[in-house]
CSV table of C-alpha atoms in Angstrom, one decimal:
chain,number,residue,atom,x,y,z
H,7,UNK,CA,32.6,-94.7,-107.2
H,8,UNK,CA,29.1,-96.2,-108.0
H,9,UNK,CA,27.6,-93.6,-106.1
H,10,UNK,CA,29.2,-90.5,-107.9
H,11,UNK,CA,28.4,-92.3,-111.1
H,12,UNK,CA,24.5,-92.7,-110.2
H,13,UNK,CA,24.4,-88.8,-109.0
H,14,UNK,CA,25.7,-87.5,-112.1
H,15,UNK,CA,23.2,-90.0,-114.3
H,16,UNK,CA,20.4,-88.2,-112.2
H,17,UNK,CA,22.0,-84.9,-112.7
H,18,UNK,CA,22.2,-85.3,-116.4
H,19,UNK,CA,18.5,-86.7,-117.0
H,20,UNK,CA,17.8,-83.4,-115.1
H,21,UNK,CA,19.4,-81.1,-116.9
H,22,UNK,CA,18.3,-83.0,-120.6
H,23,UNK,CA,15.0,-82.0,-119.2
H,24,UNK,CA,15.4,-78.4,-118.0
H,25,UNK,CA,17.0,-78.0,-121.3
H,26,UNK,CA,13.9,-79.0,-123.2
H,27,UNK,CA,11.8,-77.1,-121.2
H,28,UNK,CA,14.0,-73.9,-121.6
H,29,UNK,CA,14.0,-74.2,-125.3
H,30,UNK,CA,10.5,-73.4,-125.4
H,31,UNK,CA,10.9,-70.1,-124.1
H,32,UNK,CA,11.3,-67.4,-126.8
H,33,UNK,CA,14.2,-65.5,-124.4
H,34,UNK,CA,18.0,-64.3,-125.4
H,35,UNK,CA,18.7,-65.7,-121.8
H,36,UNK,CA,17.0,-69.0,-123.2
H,37,UNK,CA,20.2,-69.6,-125.3
H,38,UNK,CA,22.8,-69.0,-122.4
H,39,UNK,CA,21.0,-71.2,-120.5
H,40,UNK,CA,20.9,-74.0,-123.0
H,41,UNK,CA,24.6,-73.7,-123.8
H,42,UNK,CA,25.3,-73.6,-120.0
H,43,UNK,CA,23.6,-76.6,-119.1
H,44,UNK,CA,24.8,-78.4,-122.1
H,45,UNK,CA,28.6,-77.5,-121.0
H,46,UNK,CA,27.5,-78.8,-117.7
H,47,UNK,CA,26.4,-82.2,-119.1
H,48,UNK,CA,29.2,-82.6,-121.2
H,49,UNK,CA,31.6,-82.0,-118.2
H,50,UNK,CA,29.6,-84.4,-116.2
H,51,UNK,CA,30.1,-87.3,-118.6
H,52,UNK,CA,34.0,-86.2,-119.4
H,53,UNK,CA,34.8,-85.9,-115.9
H,54,UNK,CA,32.8,-88.9,-114.0
H,55,UNK,CA,31.7,-91.3,-116.9
H,56,UNK,CA,35.1,-91.2,-118.4
H,57,UNK,CA,36.8,-90.8,-115.3
H,58,UNK,CA,38.8,-87.7,-116.5
H,59,UNK,CA,38.8,-86.4,-113.1
H,60,UNK,CA,41.6,-88.9,-112.3
H,61,UNK,CA,43.5,-87.8,-115.0
H,62,UNK,CA,46.5,-85.7,-115.5
H,63,UNK,CA,45.5,-81.9,-115.4
H,64,UNK,CA,46.6,-81.4,-118.9
H,65,UNK,CA,43.8,-83.8,-120.3
H,66,UNK,CA,41.3,-81.7,-118.0
H,67,UNK,CA,42.3,-78.2,-118.8
H,68,UNK,CA,42.3,-79.2,-123.0
H,69,UNK,CA,38.9,-80.4,-122.6
H,70,UNK,CA,37.6,-77.7,-120.7
H,71,UNK,CA,39.7,-75.4,-123.1
H,72,UNK,CA,38.0,-76.8,-126.0
H,73,UNK,CA,34.5,-76.6,-124.6
H,74,UNK,CA,34.7,-73.0,-123.4
H,75,UNK,CA,36.2,-72.3,-127.0
H,76,UNK,CA,33.3,-74.0,-128.4
H,77,UNK,CA,30.9,-72.5,-126.5
H,78,UNK,CA,31.9,-69.1,-126.9
H,79,UNK,CA,32.4,-69.3,-130.7
H,80,UNK,CA,28.6,-70.5,-130.7
H,81,UNK,CA,27.4,-67.9,-129.0
H,82,UNK,CA,29.2,-64.9,-130.4
H,83,UNK,CA,28.1,-66.3,-133.8
H,84,UNK,CA,24.3,-66.5,-133.0
U,23,UNK,CA,40.3,-111.4,-117.4
U,24,UNK,CA,43.8,-109.0,-116.8
U,25,UNK,CA,43.5,-106.7,-114.4
U,26,UNK,CA,46.2,-103.9,-113.9
U,27,UNK,CA,46.8,-100.8,-111.8
U,28,UNK,CA,47.3,-97.9,-114.1
U,29,UNK,CA,48.6,-94.5,-112.6
U,30,UNK,CA,46.0,-92.2,-114.6
U,31,UNK,CA,47.5,-89.1,-112.9
U,32,UNK,CA,50.7,-90.0,-115.7
U,33,UNK,CA,50.2,-87.4,-118.3
U,34,UNK,CA,50.5,-90.2,-121.2
U,35,UNK,CA,48.0,-92.8,-119.5
U,36,UNK,CA,44.2,-91.0,-119.4
U,37,UNK,CA,41.6,-93.2,-119.1
U,38,UNK,CA,41.0,-95.0,-122.0
U,39,UNK,CA,44.4,-94.4,-123.1
U,40,UNK,CA,46.2,-91.5,-125.1
U,41,UNK,CA,45.3,-92.6,-128.4
U,42,UNK,CA,41.7,-92.9,-127.6
U,43,UNK,CA,41.9,-89.4,-126.7
U,44,UNK,CA,43.7,-88.1,-129.1
U,45,UNK,CA,40.6,-89.3,-131.8
U,46,UNK,CA,38.1,-88.2,-129.3
U,47,UNK,CA,39.5,-84.6,-129.6
U,48,UNK,CA,39.9,-84.7,-133.2
U,49,UNK,CA,36.7,-85.9,-133.5
U,50,UNK,CA,35.3,-83.2,-131.3
U,51,UNK,CA,37.2,-80.5,-133.1
U,52,UNK,CA,35.8,-82.1,-136.5
U,53,UNK,CA,32.0,-81.9,-135.1
U,54,UNK,CA,32.5,-78.3,-133.4
U,55,UNK,CA,33.9,-76.8,-136.7
U,56,UNK,CA,30.7,-78.0,-138.4
U,57,UNK,CA,28.6,-76.6,-135.7
U,58,UNK,CA,30.3,-73.3,-135.7
U,59,UNK,CA,30.0,-73.1,-139.7
U,60,UNK,CA,26.3,-74.2,-139.1
U,61,UNK,CA,26.1,-71.3,-137.0
U,62,UNK,CA,27.6,-68.8,-139.4
U,63,UNK,CA,25.1,-70.0,-142.3
U,64,UNK,CA,22.7,-69.6,-140.0
U,65,UNK,CA,23.2,-65.7,-139.8
U,66,UNK,CA,22.7,-65.7,-143.8
U,67,UNK,CA,19.2,-66.7,-143.3
U,68,UNK,CA,18.0,-66.8,-139.7
U,69,UNK,CA,14.3,-67.4,-140.6
U,70,UNK,CA,15.1,-70.2,-142.6
U,71,UNK,CA,17.2,-72.0,-140.1
U,72,UNK,CA,14.4,-71.3,-137.5
U,73,UNK,CA,11.6,-72.3,-139.3
U,74,UNK,CA,13.6,-75.4,-140.1
U,75,UNK,CA,14.5,-76.0,-136.6
U,76,UNK,CA,10.9,-76.0,-135.5
U,77,UNK,CA,10.0,-79.0,-137.9
U,78,UNK,CA,12.3,-81.2,-136.1
U,79,UNK,CA,10.7,-83.2,-133.2
U,80,UNK,CA,12.6,-81.6,-130.0
U,81,UNK,CA,10.5,-84.4,-127.8
U,82,UNK,CA,12.4,-87.3,-130.2
U,83,UNK,CA,15.7,-85.5,-129.6
U,84,UNK,CA,15.3,-85.2,-126.1
U,85,UNK,CA,14.6,-89.0,-125.6
U,86,UNK,CA,17.5,-89.9,-127.9
U,87,UNK,CA,19.6,-87.8,-125.7
U,88,UNK,CA,18.3,-89.7,-122.5
U,89,UNK,CA,18.7,-93.2,-123.9
U,90,UNK,CA,22.4,-92.0,-124.8
U,91,UNK,CA,22.8,-90.7,-121.2
U,92,UNK,CA,21.6,-93.7,-119.9
U,93,UNK,CA,23.8,-96.3,-122.0
U,94,UNK,CA,26.6,-94.0,-120.9
U,95,UNK,CA,25.8,-94.6,-117.0
U,96,UNK,CA,25.5,-98.3,-117.5
U,97,UNK,CA,29.0,-98.1,-119.4
U,98,UNK,CA,30.5,-96.6,-116.6
U,99,UNK,CA,28.9,-99.3,-114.4
U,100,UNK,CA,30.1,-101.9,-116.2
U,101,UNK,CA,33.6,-100.7,-116.3
U,102,UNK,CA,32.9,-100.3,-112.5
U,103,UNK,CA,32.4,-104.0,-111.9
U,104,UNK,CA,34.9,-105.1,-114.4
U,105,UNK,CA,37.7,-103.2,-112.1
U,106,UNK,CA,36.0,-105.2,-109.1
U,107,UNK,CA,36.2,-108.5,-110.9
U,108,UNK,CA,32.6,-109.0,-111.1
U,109,UNK,CA,32.5,-110.1,-114.6
U,110,UNK,CA,28.9,-111.1,-114.5
U,111,UNK,CA,27.3,-107.8,-113.4
U,112,UNK,CA,29.9,-106.0,-115.7
U,113,UNK,CA,28.4,-108.1,-118.7
U,114,UNK,CA,25.0,-107.3,-117.7
U,115,UNK,CA,25.5,-103.6,-117.6
U,116,UNK,CA,27.3,-104.0,-121.3
U,117,UNK,CA,24.2,-105.5,-122.8
U,118,UNK,CA,22.1,-102.6,-121.2
U,119,UNK,CA,24.7,-100.2,-122.7
U,120,UNK,CA,24.2,-101.9,-126.0
U,121,UNK,CA,20.3,-101.8,-125.3
U,122,UNK,CA,20.6,-98.0,-124.7
U,123,UNK,CA,22.5,-97.4,-128.0
U,124,UNK,CA,19.9,-99.8,-130.3
U,125,UNK,CA,17.3,-97.7,-128.5
U,126,UNK,CA,18.7,-94.6,-130.0
U,127,UNK,CA,19.1,-95.9,-133.4
U,128,UNK,CA,15.6,-97.1,-133.4
U,129,UNK,CA,14.0,-93.8,-132.4
U,130,UNK,CA,16.5,-91.9,-135.0
U,131,UNK,CA,15.7,-94.2,-137.9
U,132,UNK,CA,11.5,-93.1,-137.2
U,133,UNK,CA,12.9,-89.6,-137.1
U,134,UNK,CA,14.6,-90.0,-140.3
U,135,UNK,CA,11.7,-91.7,-141.6
U,136,UNK,CA,9.1,-89.0,-140.9
U,137,UNK,CA,11.7,-86.6,-142.3
U,138,UNK,CA,11.8,-88.3,-145.6
U,139,UNK,CA,7.9,-88.8,-145.8
U,140,UNK,CA,7.5,-84.8,-145.5
U,141,UNK,CA,10.1,-84.3,-148.0
U,142,UNK,CA,12.8,-82.6,-145.8
U,143,UNK,CA,15.7,-84.5,-147.3
U,144,UNK,CA,19.6,-83.4,-147.6
U,145,UNK,CA,19.1,-81.0,-150.3
U,146,UNK,CA,15.9,-79.4,-148.9
U,147,UNK,CA,17.9,-76.4,-147.8
U,148,UNK,CA,21.1,-75.5,-145.8
U,149,UNK,CA,19.9,-76.3,-142.5
U,150,UNK,CA,18.8,-79.6,-143.1
U,151,UNK,CA,21.9,-80.4,-145.2
U,152,UNK,CA,24.0,-79.5,-141.9
U,153,UNK,CA,21.2,-81.7,-140.1
U,154,UNK,CA,21.4,-85.1,-142.1
U,155,UNK,CA,25.3,-84.7,-142.6
U,156,UNK,CA,26.3,-84.3,-138.8
U,157,UNK,CA,23.3,-86.8,-137.4
U,158,UNK,CA,24.2,-89.1,-139.7
U,159,UNK,CA,27.8,-88.6,-139.3
U,160,UNK,CA,26.9,-89.1,-135.6
U,161,UNK,CA,24.9,-92.2,-136.0
U,162,UNK,CA,27.8,-93.8,-138.0
U,163,UNK,CA,29.8,-93.1,-135.1
U,164,UNK,CA,26.8,-95.0,-133.1
U,165,UNK,CA,27.2,-98.0,-134.9
U,166,UNK,CA,31.0,-98.7,-134.7
U,167,UNK,CA,30.5,-98.1,-131.3
U,168,UNK,CA,28.0,-100.8,-130.9
U,169,UNK,CA,30.2,-103.2,-133.0
U,170,UNK,CA,32.8,-102.3,-130.7
U,171,UNK,CA,31.1,-103.3,-127.8
U,172,UNK,CA,30.2,-106.7,-129.4
U,173,UNK,CA,33.3,-107.7,-129.6
U,174,UNK,CA,34.2,-106.6,-126.1
U,175,UNK,CA,31.0,-108.4,-124.8
U,176,UNK,CA,32.3,-111.4,-126.5
U,177,UNK,CA,35.8,-111.5,-125.1
U,178,UNK,CA,33.9,-110.9,-121.4
U,179,UNK,CA,35.0,-113.9,-119.6
U,180,UNK,CA,37.5,-115.5,-117.2
U,181,UNK,CA,39.5,-117.3,-119.7
U,182,UNK,CA,39.8,-114.0,-121.9
U,183,UNK,CA,43.3,-112.0,-122.7
U,184,UNK,CA,41.2,-108.7,-123.0
U,185,UNK,CA,42.6,-106.6,-120.5
U,186,UNK,CA,40.8,-103.9,-118.5
U,187,UNK,CA,42.6,-101.1,-120.7
U,188,UNK,CA,41.0,-102.6,-123.7
U,189,UNK,CA,37.3,-102.2,-122.3
U,190,UNK,CA,38.1,-98.8,-121.0
U,191,UNK,CA,39.3,-97.5,-124.7
U,192,UNK,CA,36.2,-99.4,-125.8
U,193,UNK,CA,34.0,-97.5,-123.0
U,194,UNK,CA,35.9,-94.0,-124.1
U,195,UNK,CA,34.8,-94.6,-127.8
U,196,UNK,CA,31.0,-95.1,-126.6
U,197,UNK,CA,31.4,-92.0,-124.2
U,198,UNK,CA,32.7,-90.1,-127.1
U,199,UNK,CA,29.8,-90.6,-128.8
U,200,UNK,CA,27.7,-88.8,-126.0
U,201,UNK,CA,29.9,-86.2,-126.2
U,202,UNK,CA,29.4,-85.6,-129.8
U,203,UNK,CA,25.5,-85.6,-129.3
U,204,UNK,CA,25.6,-83.3,-126.7
U,205,UNK,CA,27.3,-80.9,-129.0
U,206,UNK,CA,24.4,-81.4,-131.8
U,207,UNK,CA,21.4,-82.0,-129.7
U,208,UNK,CA,21.5,-78.3,-128.2
U,209,UNK,CA,22.7,-76.3,-131.6
U,210,UNK,CA,20.5,-78.2,-134.2
U,211,UNK,CA,17.4,-79.4,-132.0
U,212,UNK,CA,17.0,-75.8,-129.6
U,213,UNK,CA,18.8,-72.4,-130.1
U,214,UNK,CA,17.9,-71.9,-133.9
């Protein structure tokens, strides 16, 4: 449990720094990568820090549906 | 400290409690709609949004993200040790969680101060209207979260009637602040 929290934290820090570096690249794929990495960070916090991985599948699916819908809307708008 | 075993697999008992998760979803949907609206407005004047985004300090945003993520990490550790009845470590990590929140607010205040000095206030343009509205609304959540954690910290002793569920609900609220920031940061600071 403690180990998975620590691994998640390190992964979140790496993804945060990666996202900041990617944002300096002027490329249409940069936006896709930023959104994809942000999706991973969001799920990392929800599933490991908030222990959603232990919850009923309804809550997991609801969060993933919200997140998927949100990022698709943002990506299609830009 | 009352510790009980909760079956999180039950639909009605997600970690943090069903009411807290309903609040979390309402908050995420509210911020989500506002961010989609911001993206829609950016199509009307993409140059304004791009030039305004470049006026934001991405380094501050990144450091603040690290503060909130690390604070969330300490919160998760605090709950972990609480479930093991290790109140001393749980209390220590809860204090570190609050420190992360305070550091976030300090850096955000410095950022706001720079923006006000540069005249980039809420009425400057559409981008900064969204920037101020969304980030200030998030800051209010962080302040409320800190007050909740302070109350939890006071109740964290062996004689307390505070239940693990209470602390899990507080932790879920604190993590919600992380989640909202993770929606705001890439869209406001990075992609326009």
